[in-house]
GROMACS .gro file of C-alpha atoms in nm:
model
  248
    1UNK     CA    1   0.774  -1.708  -0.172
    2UNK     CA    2   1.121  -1.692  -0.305
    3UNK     CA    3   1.320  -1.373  -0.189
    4UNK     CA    4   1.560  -1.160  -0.363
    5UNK     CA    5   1.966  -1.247  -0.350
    6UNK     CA    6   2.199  -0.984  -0.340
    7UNK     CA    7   2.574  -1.026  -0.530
    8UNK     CA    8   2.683  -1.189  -0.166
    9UNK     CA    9   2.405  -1.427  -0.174
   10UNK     CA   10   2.267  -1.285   0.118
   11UNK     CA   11   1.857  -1.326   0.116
   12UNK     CA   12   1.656  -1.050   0.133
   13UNK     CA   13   1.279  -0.947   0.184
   14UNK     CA   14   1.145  -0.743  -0.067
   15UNK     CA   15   1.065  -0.482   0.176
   16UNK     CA   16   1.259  -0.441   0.467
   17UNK     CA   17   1.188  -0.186   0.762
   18UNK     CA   18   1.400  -0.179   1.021
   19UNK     CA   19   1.390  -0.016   1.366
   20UNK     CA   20   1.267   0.339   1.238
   21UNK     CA   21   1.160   0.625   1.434
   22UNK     CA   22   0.968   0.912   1.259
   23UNK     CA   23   0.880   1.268   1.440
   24UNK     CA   24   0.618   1.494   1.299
   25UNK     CA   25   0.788   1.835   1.389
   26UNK     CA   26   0.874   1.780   1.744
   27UNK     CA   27   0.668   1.488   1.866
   28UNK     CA   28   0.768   1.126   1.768
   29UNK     CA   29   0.523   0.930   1.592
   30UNK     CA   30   0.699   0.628   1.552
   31UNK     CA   31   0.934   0.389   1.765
   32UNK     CA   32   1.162   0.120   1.638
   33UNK     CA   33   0.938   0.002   1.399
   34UNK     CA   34   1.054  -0.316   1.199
   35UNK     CA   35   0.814  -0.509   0.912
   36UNK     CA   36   0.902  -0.714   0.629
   37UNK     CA   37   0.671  -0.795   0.285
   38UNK     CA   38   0.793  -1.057   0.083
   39UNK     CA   39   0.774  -1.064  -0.330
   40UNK     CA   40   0.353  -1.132  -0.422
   41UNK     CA   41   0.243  -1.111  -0.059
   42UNK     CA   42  -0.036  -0.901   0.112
   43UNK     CA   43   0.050  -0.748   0.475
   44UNK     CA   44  -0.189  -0.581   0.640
   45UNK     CA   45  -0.106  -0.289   0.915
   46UNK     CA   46  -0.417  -0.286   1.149
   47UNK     CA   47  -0.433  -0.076   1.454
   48UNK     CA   48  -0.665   0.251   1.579
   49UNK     CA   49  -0.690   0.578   1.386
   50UNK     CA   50  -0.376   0.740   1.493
   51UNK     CA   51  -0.209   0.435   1.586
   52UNK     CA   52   0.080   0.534   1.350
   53UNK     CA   53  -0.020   0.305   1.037
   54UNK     CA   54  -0.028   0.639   0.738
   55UNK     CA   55   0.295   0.760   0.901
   56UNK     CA   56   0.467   0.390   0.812
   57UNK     CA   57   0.379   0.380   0.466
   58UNK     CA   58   0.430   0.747   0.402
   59UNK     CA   59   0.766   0.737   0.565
   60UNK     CA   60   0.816   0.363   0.334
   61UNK     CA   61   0.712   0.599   0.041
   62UNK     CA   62   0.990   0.900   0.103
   63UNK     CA   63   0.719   1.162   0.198
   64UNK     CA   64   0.859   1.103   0.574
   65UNK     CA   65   1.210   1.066   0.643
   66UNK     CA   66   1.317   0.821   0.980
   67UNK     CA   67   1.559   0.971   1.200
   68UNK     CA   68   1.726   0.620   1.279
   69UNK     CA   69   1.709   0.287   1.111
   70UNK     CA   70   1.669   0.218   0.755
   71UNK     CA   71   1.410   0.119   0.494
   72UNK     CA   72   1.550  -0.106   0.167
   73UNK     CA   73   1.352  -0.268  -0.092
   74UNK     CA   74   1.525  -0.549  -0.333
   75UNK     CA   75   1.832  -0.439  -0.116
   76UNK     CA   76   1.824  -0.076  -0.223
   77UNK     CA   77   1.801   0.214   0.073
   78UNK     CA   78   1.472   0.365   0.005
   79UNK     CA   79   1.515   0.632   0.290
   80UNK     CA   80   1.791   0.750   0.114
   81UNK     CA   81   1.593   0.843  -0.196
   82UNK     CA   82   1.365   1.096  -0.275
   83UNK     CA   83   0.988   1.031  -0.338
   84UNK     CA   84   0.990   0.982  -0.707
   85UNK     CA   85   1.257   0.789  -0.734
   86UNK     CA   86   1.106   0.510  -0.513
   87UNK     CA   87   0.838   0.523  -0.760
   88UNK     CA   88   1.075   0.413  -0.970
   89UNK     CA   89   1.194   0.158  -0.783
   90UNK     CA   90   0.877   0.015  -0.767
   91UNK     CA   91   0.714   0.090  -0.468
   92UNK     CA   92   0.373   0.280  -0.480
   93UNK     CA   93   0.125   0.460  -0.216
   94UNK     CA   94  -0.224   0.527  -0.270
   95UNK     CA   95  -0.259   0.770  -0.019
   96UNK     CA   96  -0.588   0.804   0.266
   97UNK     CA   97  -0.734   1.111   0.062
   98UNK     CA   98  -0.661   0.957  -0.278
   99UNK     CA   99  -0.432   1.205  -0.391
  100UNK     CA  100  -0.626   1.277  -0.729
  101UNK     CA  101  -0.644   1.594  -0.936
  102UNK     CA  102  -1.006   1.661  -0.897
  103UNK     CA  103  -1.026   1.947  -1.176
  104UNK     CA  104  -0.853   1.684  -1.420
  105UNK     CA  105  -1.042   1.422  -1.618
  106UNK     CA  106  -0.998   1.053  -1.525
  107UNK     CA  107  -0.789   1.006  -1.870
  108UNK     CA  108  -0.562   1.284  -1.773
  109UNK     CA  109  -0.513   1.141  -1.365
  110UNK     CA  110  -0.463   0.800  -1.530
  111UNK     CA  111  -0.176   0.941  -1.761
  112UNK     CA  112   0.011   1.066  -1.475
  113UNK     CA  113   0.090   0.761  -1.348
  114UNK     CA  114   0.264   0.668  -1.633
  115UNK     CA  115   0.540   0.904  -1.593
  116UNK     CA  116   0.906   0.688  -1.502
  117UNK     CA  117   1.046   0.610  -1.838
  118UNK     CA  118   0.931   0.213  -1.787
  119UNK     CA  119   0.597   0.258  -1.721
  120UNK     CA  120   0.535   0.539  -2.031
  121UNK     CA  121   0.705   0.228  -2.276
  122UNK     CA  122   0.420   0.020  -2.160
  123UNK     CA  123   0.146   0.270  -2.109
  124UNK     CA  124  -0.142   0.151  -2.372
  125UNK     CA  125  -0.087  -0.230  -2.179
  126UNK     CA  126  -0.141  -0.018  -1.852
  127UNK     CA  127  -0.432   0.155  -1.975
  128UNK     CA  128  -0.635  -0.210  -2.104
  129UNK     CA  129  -0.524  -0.364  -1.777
  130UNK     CA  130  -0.704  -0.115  -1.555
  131UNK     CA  131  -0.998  -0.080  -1.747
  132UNK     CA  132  -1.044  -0.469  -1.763
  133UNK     CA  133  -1.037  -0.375  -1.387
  134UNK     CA  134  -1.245  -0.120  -1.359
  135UNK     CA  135  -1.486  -0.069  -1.682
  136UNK     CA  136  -1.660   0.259  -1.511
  137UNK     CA  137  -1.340   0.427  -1.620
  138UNK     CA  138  -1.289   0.359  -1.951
  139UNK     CA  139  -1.672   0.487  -1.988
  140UNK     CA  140  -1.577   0.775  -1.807
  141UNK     CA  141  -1.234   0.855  -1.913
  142UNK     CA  142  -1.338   1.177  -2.011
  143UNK     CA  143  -1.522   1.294  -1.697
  144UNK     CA  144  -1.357   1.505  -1.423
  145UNK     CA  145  -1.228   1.270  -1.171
  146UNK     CA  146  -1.402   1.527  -0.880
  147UNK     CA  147  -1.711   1.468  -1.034
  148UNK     CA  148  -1.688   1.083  -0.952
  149UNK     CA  149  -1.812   0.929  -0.630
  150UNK     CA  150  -1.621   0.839  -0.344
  151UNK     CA  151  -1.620   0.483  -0.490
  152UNK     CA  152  -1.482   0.543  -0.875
  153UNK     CA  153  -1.257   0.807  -0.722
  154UNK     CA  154  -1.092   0.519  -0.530
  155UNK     CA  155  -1.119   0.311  -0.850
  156UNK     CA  156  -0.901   0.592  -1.039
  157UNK     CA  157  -0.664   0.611  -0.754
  158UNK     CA  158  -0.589   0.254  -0.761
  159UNK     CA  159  -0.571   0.280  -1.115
  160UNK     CA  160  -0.329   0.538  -1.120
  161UNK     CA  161  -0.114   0.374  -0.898
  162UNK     CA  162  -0.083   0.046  -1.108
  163UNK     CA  163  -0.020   0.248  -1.449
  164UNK     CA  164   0.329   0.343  -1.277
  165UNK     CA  165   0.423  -0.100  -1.317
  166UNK     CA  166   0.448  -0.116  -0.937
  167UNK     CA  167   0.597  -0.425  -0.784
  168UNK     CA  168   0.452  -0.297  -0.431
  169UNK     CA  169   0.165  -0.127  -0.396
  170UNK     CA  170   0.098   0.056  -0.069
  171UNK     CA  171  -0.280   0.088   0.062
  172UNK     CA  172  -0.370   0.375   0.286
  173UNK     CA  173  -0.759   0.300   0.396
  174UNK     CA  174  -0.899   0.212   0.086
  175UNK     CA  175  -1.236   0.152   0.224
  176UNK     CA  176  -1.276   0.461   0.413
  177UNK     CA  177  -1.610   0.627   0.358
  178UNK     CA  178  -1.708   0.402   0.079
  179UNK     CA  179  -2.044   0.188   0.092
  180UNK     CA  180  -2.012  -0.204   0.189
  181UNK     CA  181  -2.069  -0.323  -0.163
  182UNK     CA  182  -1.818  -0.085  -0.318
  183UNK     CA  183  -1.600  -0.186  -0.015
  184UNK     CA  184  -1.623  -0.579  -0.100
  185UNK     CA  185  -1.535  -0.489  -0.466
  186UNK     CA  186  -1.210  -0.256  -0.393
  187UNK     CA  187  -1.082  -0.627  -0.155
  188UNK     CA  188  -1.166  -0.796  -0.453
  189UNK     CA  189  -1.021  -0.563  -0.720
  190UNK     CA  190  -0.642  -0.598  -0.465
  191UNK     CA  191  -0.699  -0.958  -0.443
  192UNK     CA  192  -0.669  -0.956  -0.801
  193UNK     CA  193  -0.386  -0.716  -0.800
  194UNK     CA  194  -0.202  -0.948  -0.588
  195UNK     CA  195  -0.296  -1.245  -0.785
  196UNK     CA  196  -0.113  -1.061  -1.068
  197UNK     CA  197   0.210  -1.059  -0.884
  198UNK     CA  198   0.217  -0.732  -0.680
  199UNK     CA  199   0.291  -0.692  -0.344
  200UNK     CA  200   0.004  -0.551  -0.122
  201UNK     CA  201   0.055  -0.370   0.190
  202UNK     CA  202  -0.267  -0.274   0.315
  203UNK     CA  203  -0.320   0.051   0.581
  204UNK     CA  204  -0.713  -0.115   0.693
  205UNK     CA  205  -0.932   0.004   0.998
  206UNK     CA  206  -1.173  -0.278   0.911
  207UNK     CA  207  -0.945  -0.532   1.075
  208UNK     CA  208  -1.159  -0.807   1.008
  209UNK     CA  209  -1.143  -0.726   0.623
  210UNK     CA  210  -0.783  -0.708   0.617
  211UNK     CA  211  -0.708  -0.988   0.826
  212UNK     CA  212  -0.919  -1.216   0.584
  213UNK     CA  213  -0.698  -1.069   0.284
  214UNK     CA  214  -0.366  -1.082   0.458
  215UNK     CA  215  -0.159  -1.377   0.476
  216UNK     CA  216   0.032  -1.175   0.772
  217UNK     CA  217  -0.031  -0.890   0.970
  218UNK     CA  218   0.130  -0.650   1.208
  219UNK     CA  219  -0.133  -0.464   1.489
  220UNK     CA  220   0.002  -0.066   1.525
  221UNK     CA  221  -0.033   0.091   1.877
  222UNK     CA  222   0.068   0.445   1.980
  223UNK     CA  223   0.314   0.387   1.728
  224UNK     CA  224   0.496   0.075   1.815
  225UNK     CA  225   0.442  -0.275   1.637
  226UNK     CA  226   0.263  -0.441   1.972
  227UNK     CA  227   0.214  -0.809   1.803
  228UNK     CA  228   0.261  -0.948   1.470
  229UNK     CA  229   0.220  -1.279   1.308
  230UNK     CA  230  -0.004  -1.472   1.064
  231UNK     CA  231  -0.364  -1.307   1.002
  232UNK     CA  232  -0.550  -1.665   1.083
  233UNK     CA  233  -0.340  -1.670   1.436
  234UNK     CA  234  -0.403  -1.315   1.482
  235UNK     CA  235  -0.830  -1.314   1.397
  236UNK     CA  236  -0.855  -1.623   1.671
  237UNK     CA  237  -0.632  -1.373   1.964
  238UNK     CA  238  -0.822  -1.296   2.206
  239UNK     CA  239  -0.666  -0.959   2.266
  240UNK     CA  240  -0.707  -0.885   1.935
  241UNK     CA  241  -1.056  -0.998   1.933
  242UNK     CA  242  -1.146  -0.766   2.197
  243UNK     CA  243  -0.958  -0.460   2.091
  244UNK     CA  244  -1.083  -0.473   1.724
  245UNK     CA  245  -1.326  -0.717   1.657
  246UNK     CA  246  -1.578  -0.641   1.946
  247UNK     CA  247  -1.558  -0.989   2.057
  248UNK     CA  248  -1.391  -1.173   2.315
   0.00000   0.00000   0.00000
């Protein structure tokens, strides 16, 4: 995976955390946390609920701001920019709770993501390539997105997302409260996304899921990267075994 080359000729990752610590009011959430995703790659962050995994990609996506070290993507300070513009830049979170407009249709959700001035110049390409990934949509277009299960409201979510062109795309749970068969679709449905070209950095409580998705992998704990390492090297730890896997 080739990285990006700044005007020095310095290499870069695409996505570049380094040493940040994050507070939620008064208590820190976050200590010296440092990751890297390279250009077409899937990470996974795997760890407990509460482990500190949301706050990482939230803080990534502006809606968090680090109180020390620095975030840059293609060499550009993201924690210097506000939330939309990192949008712009390329980098986009499907949040935990999806994030839709429930009272809105799907259509109308859909057309929202469209809105930097790159992604509205390409918007009817958008629309055919998510509903060649998800053909419930384009049936429903039309349908209030709150009326939708929990499965095709994570389907327009993910849609959403890619109709702003993203070159990373940020995963917060995806499979949370969703059936196993809907669950092995969504994997399947990033796969492709990844197989497209974007970047995947996947938020997952079902470690073994994202492990088997993720060329890499970082484990969370109490807010602290505590290991980190290729997902193959990190399924056969035992430690890791034990701790989330159930096995030893």
């Amino acid at each position: 995976m080739a990285r990006g080359q700044d005007a020095s000729g310095w290499r870069f990752w695409m996505l570049e955390v380094n040493k940040i610590d994050v507070f939620h009011g008064g208590l820190q959430a976050l200590w010296e946390v440092s990751l890297n995703v390279d250009e077409g790659e899937i990470v996974s962050l795997i760890g407990a609920n509460g482990a500190g995994k949301s706050t990482i990609v939230e803080t990534i996506a502006s809606l968090l701001a680090p109180t020390s070290g620095d975030i840059r993507f293609e060499g550009v300070r993201l924690d210097r920019e506000p939330a939309h513009k990192v949008v712009t830049l390329g980098v986009c979170l499907i949040p935990e709770e999806r994030g839709l407009f429930p009272g809105m249709s799907v259509l109308e959700n859909l057309e929202l993501g469209a809105f930097t001035p790159a992604s509205r110049k390409v918007r009817e390409i958008s629309f055919k390539l998510v509903y060649e990934l998800f053909p419930v949509l384009e049936a429903r277009k039309n349908q209030i997105s709150g009326t939708l299960s929990g499965g095709e409201q994570q389907m327009v979510a993910i849609a959403r997302a890619l109709m702003s062109k993203p070159k990373l795309l940020m995963c917060d749970e995806p499979s949370q409260g969703l059936a196993p068969i809907i669950v092995k679709n969504i994997f399947e449905v990033i796969k492709r996304i990844n197989e497209s070209g974007v970047g995947i950095l996947l938020v997952e409580q079902n470690v073994r899921a994202a492990l088997g998705l993720a060329k890499r992998a970082y484990v969370i704990e109490n807010g602290r990267v505590t290991a980190q390492g290729e997902s193959k090297r990190l399924l056969a730890d035992e430690r890791v075994r034990e701790a989330y896997l159930g096995t030893g």
